[in-house]
Short mmCIF file of C-alpha atoms in Angstrom, two decimals:
data_model
loop_
_atom_site.label_atom_id
_atom_site.label_comp_id
_atom_site.label_asym_id
_atom_site.label_seq_id
_atom_site.Cartn_x
_atom_site.Cartn_y
_atom_site.Cartn_z
CA MET A 1 7.99 -25.49 -18.08
CA PHE A 2 5.37 -25.13 -15.33
CA GLU A 3 2.72 -23.61 -17.63
CA ALA A 4 -0.85 -24.99 -17.25
CA ARG A 5 -2.48 -26.29 -20.41
CA GLY A 6 -5.93 -27.25 -21.72
CA THR A 7 -8.90 -27.28 -19.38
CA ARG A 8 -6.77 -26.61 -16.30
CA ARG A 9 -5.45 -23.45 -17.89
CA PHE A 10 -8.92 -22.31 -18.96
CA LEU A 11 -10.34 -22.86 -15.47
CA ALA A 12 -7.37 -21.17 -13.80
CA VAL A 13 -7.65 -18.10 -16.07
CA ALA A 14 -11.41 -17.91 -15.44
CA ALA A 15 -10.87 -18.11 -11.66
CA ALA A 16 -8.10 -15.50 -11.78
CA LEU A 17 -10.28 -13.17 -13.86
CA ALA A 18 -13.18 -13.54 -11.42
CA PHE A 19 -10.83 -12.84 -8.51
CA CYS A 20 -9.36 -9.70 -10.10
CA LEU A 21 -12.57 -8.28 -11.59
CA GLY A 22 -14.88 -9.35 -8.73
CA PRO A 23 -14.60 -6.19 -6.61
CA TYR A 24 -14.82 -3.96 -9.71
CA LEU A 25 -18.06 -5.67 -10.76
CA LEU A 26 -19.62 -6.19 -7.35
CA VAL A 27 -19.29 -2.62 -6.08
CA PRO A 28 -21.06 -0.91 -9.06
CA LEU A 29 -23.66 -3.72 -9.01
CA LEU A 30 -24.41 -3.06 -5.35
CA SER A 31 -24.78 0.63 -6.14
CA LEU A 32 -27.51 -0.10 -8.71
CA THR A 33 -29.64 -2.44 -6.63
CA ASN A 34 -32.31 -1.71 -4.09
CA ASN A 35 -33.03 -3.92 -1.09
CA TRP A 36 -30.84 -6.80 -2.25
CA ARG A 37 -31.12 -8.57 1.08
CA PHE A 38 -30.75 -12.00 2.58
CA PRO A 39 -31.79 -14.61 1.40
CA HIS A 40 -32.11 -13.33 -2.22
CA LEU A 41 -29.43 -14.81 -4.44
CA LEU A 42 -29.87 -12.20 -7.15
CA PRO A 43 -30.96 -8.55 -7.07
CA THR A 44 -34.72 -8.13 -7.34
CA ASP A 45 -35.01 -4.37 -7.69
CA TRP A 46 -32.77 -2.16 -9.83
CA GLN A 47 -32.68 1.57 -9.12
CA ALA A 48 -30.33 3.83 -11.02
CA GLN A 49 -32.03 7.05 -9.92
CA HIS A 50 -30.44 6.70 -6.47
CA TRP A 51 -27.30 7.94 -8.12
CA SER A 52 -28.76 11.39 -8.85
CA HIS A 53 -30.07 11.72 -5.25
CA PHE A 54 -26.71 10.56 -4.00
CA LEU A 55 -24.66 12.96 -6.06
CA THR A 56 -26.82 15.95 -5.18
CA GLY A 57 -27.89 15.21 -1.61
CA SER A 58 -24.94 13.87 0.35
CA ALA A 59 -22.21 16.48 -0.23
CA MET A 60 -20.63 13.98 -2.60
CA VAL A 61 -19.73 16.58 -5.19
CA ASP A 62 -17.78 18.41 -2.48
CA SER A 63 -16.01 15.21 -1.46
CA ILE A 64 -15.13 14.35 -5.05
CA GLY A 65 -13.81 17.86 -5.58
CA ILE A 66 -11.77 17.82 -2.34
CA SER A 67 -10.36 14.35 -3.12
CA LEU A 68 -9.44 15.36 -6.66
CA LEU A 69 -7.86 18.63 -5.58
CA ILE A 70 -5.79 17.03 -2.79
CA SER A 71 -4.68 14.13 -5.01
CA LEU A 72 -3.68 16.39 -7.88
CA LEU A 73 -1.75 18.74 -5.59
CA VAL A 74 -0.01 15.83 -3.83
CA CYS A 75 0.89 14.40 -7.24
CA ALA A 76 2.11 17.80 -8.50
CA VAL A 77 4.37 18.38 -5.47
CA ALA A 78 5.56 14.86 -4.58
CA THR A 79 6.51 13.70 -8.09
CA PRO A 80 9.02 16.48 -8.98
CA LEU A 81 10.30 16.53 -5.39
CA GLY A 82 10.95 12.79 -5.44
CA PHE A 83 12.38 13.00 -8.96
CA LEU A 84 15.02 15.57 -8.02
CA ALA A 85 15.74 14.28 -4.52
CA ALA A 86 16.26 10.78 -5.95
CA ARG A 87 19.04 12.12 -8.17
CA TYR A 88 20.90 13.41 -5.12
CA VAL A 89 20.44 10.08 -3.29
CA ALA A 90 21.34 7.92 -6.31
CA TYR A 91 24.66 9.67 -6.94
CA HIS A 92 25.61 10.09 -3.29
CA PRO A 93 28.44 7.93 -1.89
CA ARG A 94 26.22 7.07 1.09
CA ARG A 95 23.29 6.11 -1.12
CA GLU A 96 21.93 3.31 1.06
CA GLN A 97 21.95 5.35 4.27
CA LEU A 98 20.14 8.22 2.56
CA LEU A 99 17.65 5.86 0.96
CA ILE A 100 16.63 4.52 4.36
CA THR A 101 15.35 8.02 5.21
CA ALA A 102 12.99 7.79 2.25
CA TYR A 103 11.69 4.42 3.39
CA ALA A 104 10.59 5.83 6.76
CA PRO A 105 7.50 7.72 5.50
CA TYR A 106 6.88 5.08 2.83
CA VAL A 107 6.62 1.97 5.00
CA PHE A 108 5.37 3.26 8.36
CA SER A 109 1.66 2.88 9.07
CA PRO A 110 0.03 6.21 8.09
CA VAL A 111 -2.32 6.07 11.08
CA ILE A 112 0.45 5.45 13.59
CA LEU A 113 2.57 8.16 12.01
CA ALA A 114 -0.37 10.55 12.07
CA THR A 115 -0.82 9.79 15.78
CA VAL A 116 2.73 10.87 16.60
CA LEU A 117 2.61 13.77 14.12
CA LEU A 118 -0.60 15.25 15.49
CA TYR A 119 1.16 17.31 18.19
CA LEU A 120 3.45 18.94 15.63
CA TYR A 121 0.52 19.63 13.31
CA LEU A 122 -1.46 21.11 16.20
CA LYS A 123 1.44 23.42 17.01
CA LEU A 124 1.64 24.46 13.36
CA ASP A 125 -2.15 24.97 13.33
CA LEU A 126 -2.53 22.49 10.48
CA VAL A 127 -5.03 20.09 12.04
CA GLY A 128 -8.49 20.18 10.45
CA SER A 129 -7.24 22.02 7.39
CA MET A 130 -6.71 20.97 3.82
CA LEU A 131 -3.14 22.25 4.04
CA GLY A 132 -2.47 19.88 6.93
CA VAL A 133 -3.90 16.90 5.04
CA LEU A 134 -1.84 17.89 2.00
CA ALA A 135 1.37 18.17 4.05
CA ALA A 136 0.77 14.78 5.66
CA GLN A 137 -0.02 13.04 2.37
CA ILE A 138 2.96 14.60 0.60
CA MET A 139 5.20 12.93 3.17
CA PHE A 140 4.11 9.46 2.06
CA ALA A 141 3.87 10.26 -1.64
CA ALA A 142 7.27 11.98 -1.78
CA GLY A 143 8.84 9.01 0.04
CA PHE A 144 7.38 6.70 -2.59
CA ALA A 145 8.48 8.97 -5.47
CA LEU A 146 12.05 9.16 -4.18
CA ILE A 147 12.32 5.37 -3.87
CA PHE A 148 10.67 4.96 -7.28
CA PHE A 149 13.16 7.22 -9.09
CA VAL A 150 16.43 6.10 -7.48
CA PRO A 151 16.98 3.10 -9.82
CA PHE A 152 16.32 5.33 -12.85
CA TRP A 153 19.22 7.66 -11.99
CA ASN A 154 21.88 5.26 -13.17
CA ASP A 155 25.32 5.52 -14.79
CA HIS A 156 23.80 5.84 -18.24
CA LYS A 157 21.87 8.99 -17.27
CA ARG A 158 24.90 10.37 -15.49
CA ARG A 159 27.09 9.91 -18.57
CA LEU A 160 24.50 11.56 -20.77
CA GLU A 161 24.34 14.50 -18.39
CA GLU A 162 28.13 14.78 -18.36
CA LEU A 163 28.17 14.63 -22.14
CA VAL A 164 25.93 17.71 -22.22
CA TYR A 165 28.41 19.58 -20.00
CA THR A 166 31.34 18.37 -22.12
CA LEU A 167 29.62 19.74 -25.21
CA GLY A 168 29.21 23.14 -23.55
CA GLY A 169 25.64 22.78 -22.29
CA ASN A 170 24.53 23.93 -18.86
CA ARG A 171 22.50 22.22 -16.13
CA ARG A 172 19.23 23.66 -17.35
CA GLN A 173 19.81 22.35 -20.88
CA ALA A 174 20.80 18.95 -19.51
CA PHE A 175 17.51 18.76 -17.62
CA THR A 176 15.13 20.20 -20.18
CA GLN A 177 16.62 18.76 -23.35
CA VAL A 178 18.05 15.42 -22.25
CA LEU A 179 16.85 14.17 -18.87
CA LEU A 180 13.20 15.24 -18.86
CA PRO A 181 12.48 13.65 -22.27
CA LEU A 182 14.22 10.47 -21.06
CA PHE A 183 12.18 10.45 -17.85
CA ARG A 184 8.84 11.17 -19.49
CA GLU A 185 7.31 7.71 -18.94
CA PRO A 186 8.66 7.13 -15.41
CA LEU A 187 7.47 10.62 -14.46
CA LEU A 188 3.97 9.83 -15.71
CA ILE A 189 3.90 6.45 -13.97
CA CYS A 190 5.10 7.99 -10.72
CA ALA A 191 2.56 10.82 -11.04
CA PHE A 192 -0.22 8.21 -11.33
CA GLN A 193 1.10 6.33 -8.33
CA THR A 194 1.38 9.41 -6.12
CA PHE A 195 -2.14 10.39 -7.21
CA LEU A 196 -3.35 6.94 -6.15
CA ILE A 197 -1.53 7.09 -2.81
CA SER A 198 -3.36 10.30 -2.02
CA TRP A 199 -6.69 9.25 -3.57
CA THR A 200 -6.95 6.14 -1.37
CA GLN A 201 -5.52 7.63 1.83
CA TYR A 202 -7.82 7.15 4.80
CA GLY A 203 -6.14 7.09 8.21
CA THR A 204 -4.02 10.21 7.84
CA THR A 205 -6.90 12.23 6.41
CA LEU A 206 -9.13 11.08 9.26
CA LEU A 207 -6.70 12.13 11.98
CA ILE A 208 -5.03 15.22 10.52
CA GLY A 209 -8.23 16.36 8.77
CA ALA A 210 -10.10 15.95 12.08
CA GLY A 211 -13.30 15.13 10.19
CA LYS A 212 -13.34 18.54 8.51
CA VAL A 213 -11.69 17.38 5.29
CA GLN A 214 -14.18 14.84 3.96
CA THR A 215 -12.51 12.88 1.18
CA LEU A 216 -14.08 9.94 -0.65
CA PRO A 217 -12.44 7.15 1.42
CA LEU A 218 -13.84 8.80 4.56
CA LYS A 219 -17.29 8.88 2.97
CA VAL A 220 -17.13 5.18 2.09
CA TYR A 221 -16.26 4.29 5.65
CA ASP A 222 -18.94 6.60 7.08
CA PHE A 223 -21.64 4.98 4.92
CA VAL A 224 -20.46 1.48 5.87
CA ALA A 225 -20.42 2.43 9.56
CA GLU A 226 -23.95 3.78 9.38
CA ALA A 227 -25.09 0.53 7.67
CA ASN A 228 -25.93 2.16 4.34
CA PRO A 229 -24.46 -0.33 1.86
CA GLN A 230 -26.03 1.29 -1.20
CA TYR A 231 -24.50 4.71 -0.52
CA ALA A 232 -21.25 3.04 0.49
CA ALA A 233 -21.27 1.17 -2.84
CA MET A 234 -21.89 4.39 -4.76
CA ALA A 235 -19.07 6.21 -2.96
CA ALA A 236 -16.82 3.16 -3.44
CA THR A 237 -17.64 3.10 -7.17
CA LEU A 238 -16.52 6.71 -7.45
CA LEU A 239 -13.41 5.82 -5.48
CA ILE A 240 -12.34 2.86 -7.65
CA LEU A 241 -13.19 4.24 -11.07
CA PRO A 242 -10.32 6.73 -11.52
CA PRO A 243 -7.67 4.31 -10.16
CA ALA A 244 -8.96 1.62 -12.53
CA LEU A 245 -8.60 3.96 -15.49
CA LEU A 246 -5.20 5.14 -14.30
CA ILE A 247 -3.89 1.64 -13.70
CA TRP A 248 -4.92 0.68 -17.22
CA PHE A 249 -3.12 3.70 -18.66
CA ASN A 250 -0.21 3.15 -16.26
CA ARG A 251 0.14 -0.42 -17.54
CA LYS A 252 0.37 0.79 -21.10
CA LEU A 253 3.20 3.12 -20.08
CA ALA A 254 4.90 0.52 -17.91
CA LEU A 255 4.97 -1.85 -20.87
CA ILE A 256 6.84 0.82 -22.78
CA SER A 257 9.39 1.74 -20.15
CA SER A 258 9.59 -1.71 -18.42
CA GLN A 259 12.03 -0.93 -15.64
CA GLU A 260 13.21 -3.53 -13.16
CA PRO A 261 11.55 -3.44 -9.72
CA LEU A 262 13.44 -3.84 -6.42
CA MET B 1 29.07 21.62 -11.37
CA ASN B 2 30.30 19.92 -8.19
CA ASN B 3 29.14 22.56 -5.69
CA PRO B 4 26.16 20.84 -4.00
CA ARG B 5 24.51 24.16 -3.15
CA ARG B 6 24.14 24.92 -6.83
CA ASP B 7 22.63 21.51 -7.46
CA PRO B 8 18.79 21.58 -7.46
CA SER B 9 18.70 17.92 -6.45
CA PHE B 10 20.56 18.80 -3.22
CA TRP B 11 17.87 21.34 -2.34
CA ALA B 12 15.13 18.90 -3.33
CA PHE B 13 16.57 16.31 -0.96
CA ALA B 14 16.90 18.95 1.78
CA LEU B 15 13.24 19.87 1.24
CA PHE B 16 12.28 16.18 1.35
CA VAL B 17 14.07 15.80 4.69
CA LEU B 18 12.30 18.93 5.96
CA VAL B 19 8.77 17.91 4.94
CA ALA B 20 8.97 14.11 5.25
CA VAL B 21 11.74 12.99 7.58
CA LEU B 22 12.05 15.74 10.16
CA PRO B 23 8.34 15.72 11.15
CA ILE B 24 8.56 11.97 11.79
CA ALA B 25 11.66 12.43 13.94
CA VAL B 26 10.00 15.27 15.88
CA GLY B 27 6.81 13.21 16.29
CA LEU B 28 8.67 10.17 17.59
CA VAL B 29 10.72 12.29 20.02
CA TYR B 30 7.51 13.90 21.30
CA ALA B 31 5.83 10.49 21.66
CA ALA B 32 8.83 9.20 23.61
CA ALA B 33 8.90 12.31 25.82
CA TYR B 34 5.16 11.99 26.47
CA SER B 35 5.50 8.33 27.35
CA PHE B 36 8.22 9.18 29.89
CA GLY B 37 6.05 11.87 31.48
CA THR B 38 8.24 14.85 30.51
CA VAL B 39 5.75 16.63 28.21
CA GLY B 40 2.00 16.81 27.72
CA LEU B 41 -0.98 17.09 30.01
CA LEU B 42 0.18 14.16 32.16
CA ARG B 43 3.62 15.70 32.71
CA GLN B 44 5.00 14.65 36.10
CA GLY B 45 8.75 14.54 35.56
CA PHE B 46 10.74 11.69 34.09
CA THR B 47 9.05 8.40 34.94
CA PHE B 48 8.81 4.83 33.75
CA ASP B 49 5.30 4.52 35.20
CA PHE B 50 3.48 4.67 31.86
CA TRP B 51 5.84 2.14 30.30
CA THR B 52 5.59 -0.19 33.29
CA ALA B 53 1.81 0.06 33.34
CA THR B 54 1.53 -0.55 29.59
CA LEU B 55 4.09 -3.32 29.27
CA THR B 56 2.72 -5.29 32.20
CA ARG B 57 -0.72 -5.39 30.60
CA SER B 58 -1.35 -8.14 28.08
CA GLU B 59 -3.39 -5.93 25.73
CA ILE B 60 -0.45 -4.45 23.82
CA TRP B 61 1.40 -7.76 23.51
CA PHE B 62 -1.69 -9.59 22.26
CA SER B 63 -2.27 -6.74 19.83
CA LEU B 64 1.27 -7.02 18.45
CA LEU B 65 0.97 -10.81 18.29
CA ASN B 66 -2.36 -10.54 16.51
CA SER B 67 -0.89 -8.10 13.96
CA ALA B 68 2.09 -10.41 13.43
CA TYR B 69 -0.25 -13.40 13.04
CA VAL B 70 -2.39 -11.63 10.41
CA ALA B 71 0.66 -10.34 8.51
CA THR B 72 2.48 -13.68 8.57
CA LEU B 73 -0.55 -15.77 7.58
CA THR B 74 -1.49 -13.27 4.84
CA LEU B 75 1.98 -13.44 3.31
CA ALA B 76 2.18 -17.24 3.67
CA LEU B 77 -1.18 -17.70 1.92
CA THR B 78 -0.17 -15.14 -0.69
CA TRP B 79 2.93 -17.16 -1.58
CA MET B 80 0.94 -20.40 -1.60
CA VAL B 81 -1.45 -19.00 -4.20
CA ALA B 82 0.66 -16.46 -6.11
CA LEU B 83 3.57 -18.82 -6.77
CA PRO B 84 1.57 -21.50 -8.65
CA VAL B 85 -0.46 -18.77 -10.40
CA SER B 86 2.68 -16.95 -11.58
CA LEU B 87 4.24 -20.18 -12.85
CA SER B 88 1.21 -21.83 -14.42
CA LEU B 89 -0.33 -18.69 -15.96
CA ARG B 90 2.76 -16.88 -17.16
CA ARG B 91 1.49 -16.12 -20.65
CA PRO B 92 -2.09 -15.18 -19.67
CA LEU B 93 -0.62 -12.82 -17.06
CA GLU B 94 1.33 -11.03 -19.79
CA GLN B 95 -1.32 -10.68 -22.47
CA GLY B 96 -5.05 -10.77 -23.05
CA ALA B 97 -7.83 -9.98 -20.59
CA LEU B 98 -6.02 -11.35 -17.53
CA GLY B 99 -2.89 -9.40 -18.49
CA THR B 100 -4.81 -6.17 -17.86
CA ALA B 101 -7.29 -7.37 -15.21
CA VAL B 102 -4.53 -8.54 -12.87
CA TYR B 103 -3.39 -4.94 -12.43
CA LEU B 104 -6.80 -3.74 -11.23
CA PRO B 105 -6.58 -5.09 -7.65
CA LEU B 106 -3.34 -3.12 -7.25
CA ALA B 107 -5.48 0.04 -7.39
CA LEU B 108 -8.10 -1.27 -4.98
CA PRO B 109 -8.23 1.01 -1.92
CA MET B 110 -8.09 -0.88 1.37
CA THR B 111 -11.38 0.73 2.40
CA VAL B 112 -13.11 -0.73 -0.68
CA ALA B 113 -11.45 -4.14 -0.21
CA ALA B 114 -12.82 -4.18 3.34
CA PHE B 115 -16.28 -3.13 2.10
CA VAL B 116 -16.32 -5.90 -0.53
CA VAL B 117 -15.34 -8.57 2.00
CA PHE B 118 -17.93 -7.18 4.42
CA GLN B 119 -20.65 -7.54 1.77
CA MET B 120 -19.52 -11.07 0.95
CA PHE B 121 -18.75 -12.55 4.36
CA THR B 122 -21.33 -11.27 6.85
CA GLY B 123 -24.06 -13.61 8.04
CA SER B 124 -26.47 -12.06 5.55
CA GLY B 125 -23.77 -11.56 2.91
CA LEU B 126 -23.53 -12.89 -0.62
CA LEU B 127 -21.54 -15.96 0.42
CA ALA B 128 -24.22 -17.06 2.90
CA ARG B 129 -27.05 -16.89 0.36
CA PRO B 130 -26.22 -20.03 -1.68
CA PHE B 131 -26.13 -21.89 1.66
CA ALA B 132 -29.59 -20.49 2.43
CA ALA B 133 -30.86 -21.40 -1.05
CA LEU B 134 -29.63 -24.98 -0.54
CA GLY B 135 -31.40 -25.08 2.83
CA LEU B 136 -28.15 -25.47 4.78
CA ILE B 137 -28.87 -22.39 6.90
CA ASP B 138 -32.17 -20.75 7.73
CA SER B 139 -31.00 -17.41 9.14
CA PRO B 140 -27.95 -15.13 8.90
CA GLN B 141 -27.01 -16.09 12.45
CA ALA B 142 -26.61 -19.71 11.38
CA PHE B 143 -23.79 -18.83 8.96
CA MET B 144 -20.24 -19.32 10.24
CA PRO B 145 -18.69 -16.07 11.51
CA LEU B 146 -16.17 -14.73 8.98
CA ILE B 147 -16.29 -11.06 10.00
CA HIS B 148 -14.97 -9.91 13.41
CA ASP B 149 -14.09 -13.59 13.82
CA PRO B 150 -11.46 -14.97 16.23
CA ALA B 151 -9.21 -16.21 13.39
CA SER B 152 -9.38 -12.88 11.48
CA ILE B 153 -10.45 -14.70 8.32
CA GLY B 154 -12.26 -11.67 6.89
CA VAL B 155 -9.24 -9.42 7.51
CA ILE B 156 -6.86 -11.88 5.85
CA VAL B 157 -9.14 -12.40 2.82
CA ALA B 158 -9.37 -8.63 2.30
CA PHE B 159 -5.57 -8.35 2.25
CA LEU B 160 -5.33 -11.34 -0.10
CA LEU B 161 -7.52 -9.49 -2.62
CA ILE B 162 -4.57 -7.12 -3.09
CA THR B 163 -1.47 -9.17 -2.24
CA ILE B 164 -2.14 -12.22 -4.45
CA PRO B 165 -2.30 -10.26 -7.75
CA TYR B 166 0.73 -8.17 -6.69
CA PHE B 167 2.90 -11.21 -5.94
CA SER B 168 1.64 -13.10 -9.00
CA LEU B 169 2.90 -10.27 -11.18
CA LEU B 170 6.10 -9.87 -9.22
CA LEU B 171 7.03 -13.55 -9.29
CA ARG B 172 6.20 -13.81 -12.99
CA TRP B 173 8.50 -10.85 -13.56
CA PHE B 174 11.31 -12.45 -11.52
CA TYR B 175 10.83 -15.72 -13.41
CA ARG B 176 11.54 -13.90 -16.64
CA ALA B 177 14.24 -11.54 -15.35
CA GLU B 178 16.24 -14.38 -13.75
CA ALA B 179 15.85 -16.61 -16.83
CA VAL B 180 14.40 -19.42 -14.68
CA GLU B 181 12.94 -21.13 -17.76
CA GLU B 182 16.36 -21.43 -19.41
CA LEU B 183 17.98 -22.63 -16.18
CA CYS B 184 15.30 -25.31 -15.79
CA ARG B 185 15.83 -26.50 -19.36
CA LEU B 186 19.54 -26.73 -18.63
CA THR B 187 18.73 -28.76 -15.50
CA LEU B 188 16.70 -31.23 -17.60
CA THR B 189 19.47 -31.41 -20.22
CA LEU B 190 21.97 -32.26 -17.49
CA GLY B 191 19.82 -35.16 -16.32
CA GLY B 192 17.75 -33.47 -13.64
CA THR B 193 14.03 -34.06 -13.18
CA ARG B 194 11.13 -31.58 -13.15
CA ARG B 195 11.18 -31.92 -9.37
CA ASP B 196 14.84 -30.87 -9.34
CA CYS B 197 13.95 -27.86 -11.51
CA TRP B 198 11.38 -26.82 -8.96
CA ARG B 199 13.28 -27.62 -5.74
CA ARG B 200 16.81 -26.64 -6.73
CA VAL B 201 16.30 -23.92 -9.34
CA ALA B 202 12.92 -22.14 -9.51
CA TRP B 203 11.96 -22.04 -5.82
CA PRO B 204 15.34 -20.87 -4.42
CA ILE B 205 15.64 -18.10 -7.05
CA LEU B 206 12.07 -16.82 -6.68
CA TRP B 207 12.13 -17.02 -2.90
CA GLN B 208 15.41 -15.12 -2.70
CA ARG B 209 14.20 -12.39 -5.06
CA GLY B 210 10.81 -12.13 -3.37
CA GLN B 211 12.07 -11.85 0.22
CA VAL B 212 12.51 -8.08 0.26
CA HIS B 213 9.00 -7.48 -1.11
CA THR B 214 7.61 -10.03 1.35
CA MET B 215 9.15 -8.15 4.27
CA LEU B 216 7.91 -4.78 3.00
CA TRP B 217 4.40 -6.16 2.60
CA TRP B 218 4.67 -7.76 6.04
CA ILE B 219 5.34 -4.29 7.47
CA SER B 220 2.42 -2.88 5.48
CA VAL B 221 -0.08 -5.52 6.66
CA PHE B 222 1.28 -5.42 10.21
CA GLY B 223 0.45 -1.71 10.48
CA ALA B 224 -2.69 -1.64 8.32
CA TYR B 225 -5.70 0.22 9.65
CA GLU B 226 -8.75 0.39 7.38
CA ILE B 227 -9.26 -3.37 6.88
CA PRO B 228 -8.93 -4.46 10.53
CA LEU B 229 -11.00 -1.43 11.61
CA LEU B 230 -13.97 -2.67 9.59
CA LEU B 231 -13.47 -6.43 9.67
CA GLY B 232 -11.26 -7.18 12.66
CA LYS B 233 -12.19 -8.55 16.06
CA GLN B 234 -12.59 -6.25 19.05
CA SER B 235 -10.01 -7.99 21.19
CA PRO B 236 -7.14 -8.17 20.60
CA GLN B 237 -7.15 -5.45 17.97
CA MET B 238 -4.40 -4.96 15.41
CA VAL B 239 -1.75 -2.50 16.52
CA SER B 240 -2.87 0.45 14.34
CA VAL B 241 -6.48 0.12 15.47
CA LEU B 242 -5.41 -0.17 19.11
CA THR B 243 -3.13 2.89 18.83
CA MET B 244 -5.83 5.01 17.21
CA ARG B 245 -8.50 3.88 19.70
CA LYS B 246 -6.31 4.63 22.69
CA PHE B 247 -5.34 7.98 21.19
CA GLN B 248 -8.93 9.04 20.56
CA MET B 249 -10.27 8.02 23.99
CA PHE B 250 -11.50 10.73 26.34
CA ASP B 251 -9.50 9.13 29.16
CA LEU B 252 -6.19 11.01 29.11
CA GLN B 253 -4.45 8.11 30.86
CA GLN B 254 -4.78 6.16 27.61
CA LYS B 255 -2.72 8.62 25.56
CA PRO B 256 0.67 7.35 26.80
CA VAL B 257 -0.49 3.82 25.93
CA ALA B 258 -1.12 5.00 22.35
CA PHE B 259 2.33 6.60 22.15
CA ILE B 260 4.03 3.53 23.65
CA ALA B 261 2.24 1.28 21.12
CA ALA B 262 3.38 3.64 18.33
CA LEU B 263 6.97 3.58 19.61
CA ILE B 264 7.10 -0.22 19.92
CA TYR B 265 5.65 -0.47 16.41
CA SER B 266 8.27 1.97 15.12
CA VAL B 267 11.12 -0.02 16.68
CA LEU B 268 9.78 -3.25 15.16
CA VAL B 269 9.36 -1.68 11.73
CA ALA B 270 12.84 -0.14 11.91
CA ALA B 271 14.26 -3.58 12.74
CA VAL B 272 12.50 -5.23 9.80
CA LEU B 273 13.51 -2.34 7.54
CA THR B 274 17.16 -2.78 8.56
CA LEU B 275 16.85 -6.45 7.67
CA VAL B 276 15.28 -5.50 4.33
CA PHE B 277 18.16 -3.17 3.56
CA ARG B 278 20.78 -5.74 4.46
CA ARG B 279 19.17 -8.27 2.12
CA ALA B 280 18.50 -5.76 -0.64
CA GLY B 281 22.03 -4.43 -0.28
CA LYS B 282 23.44 -7.94 -0.64
CA GLN B 283 21.37 -8.41 -3.77
CA GLY B 284 22.40 -4.97 -5.04
CA ARG B 285 18.78 -3.95 -5.48
CA LEU B 286 17.41 -0.93 -3.72
CA GLY B 287 14.36 0.97 -4.90
CA VAL B 288 10.77 0.17 -5.76
#
């Protein structure tokens, strides 16, 4: 009914494509140029060898490794935790009241939360450690995972589970042979999302990590703050590449499972 | 099977409360106690002094107002762009290059969005260069300020890079899920006009379905940190930036200000969240 047609549609699609792809093209482009300064409209000097200096000389490999390790661990803990906790919330008579507890870590500003959490983390001797950063990031990721899975635990799943018990199966069989295969796609999608939540986390890592846990988002900001756009662009390229690949894969899975959002 | 203690999901929820909810509660209680002078290095017995001193200064109120302004304008502009995009490009958003590309901004870290806008919008940025090539400006200083600017244009544009694709997808999804196309055809069959379809059918349905997401995003933008840290003005700062700055200052007297800002923010967010739940509950839709 309201669909654009002809030239208008072509122009609108082109503009939308430029808008969506712009950052993903500009950031790698900036990382490959040298001295692309005002007032030059186009890059004048291309330098790919900066990448090898960058990867070897600025502790980037360490940052990539730390970011990957933290994100994978957050994903590995938060996804199953949210998956199981969501079942309890979804089938509870006071579902809405319990769900509001999950929204607290999910919607609050990570930086403001980290500010009020810092005392507790100091007492637990977690500040400036990878364990502390992990614990803080799991809070947000698990909150997301719980909210994500609640709509999936519906009457249909419950009846299937009860059918297993009726047929003489136990809880373990219900989970491993019925529920886990049914939840395969949502579990993968949620795992990607929790990975992304951790991968892009900045404020919490900055405060709880106390500058000792140098993840990629921290590196990007450091390079921007020290007016080094080329290094910032290289770090940003490394930061956006895995999410771009994951979102593409995630979309393929989402098309398969196509669950209704909020 | 009904004993909750034998149910792994009960223990998972208990663990979730322990690792995710309890620390927040403890943190907020500590922040409140600190702000009332009962704990911490500035402990002097229960007092309203810190609250009085903070609330009578304009800094915190301007900061909250600035955050609300940025969040509200971002969401208003998002709707103004995403709604026509979702309606006029429904098919391209589902298939082809745009069908995949539109998901990419959803994975754009806020730090990178801020960096991109910084590269585009500074006086010597990419946006200023065509103006220089056309002879309209002769130096970076002559370009209009779009970064650290009074109207927070750079901050809002950085948020729009993420929110517009998100809402375009969301509204397209609602359009299909609520069968708006069929309802509009029915409106035309019953003698209504295209304007009626828009005003009485499409807009009310999409607006009602999108309200909960709008409020959640409003909370997210209101408390955002990375983008205003890099692109925002120095005064008034957005509430997250102000809280972090006060917290990290060497002057210990500023710590209660940080905690009070965090507590006011928490109360505001809790209020909006309650509103979200009431609306989502009415619609029977809770979850992501």
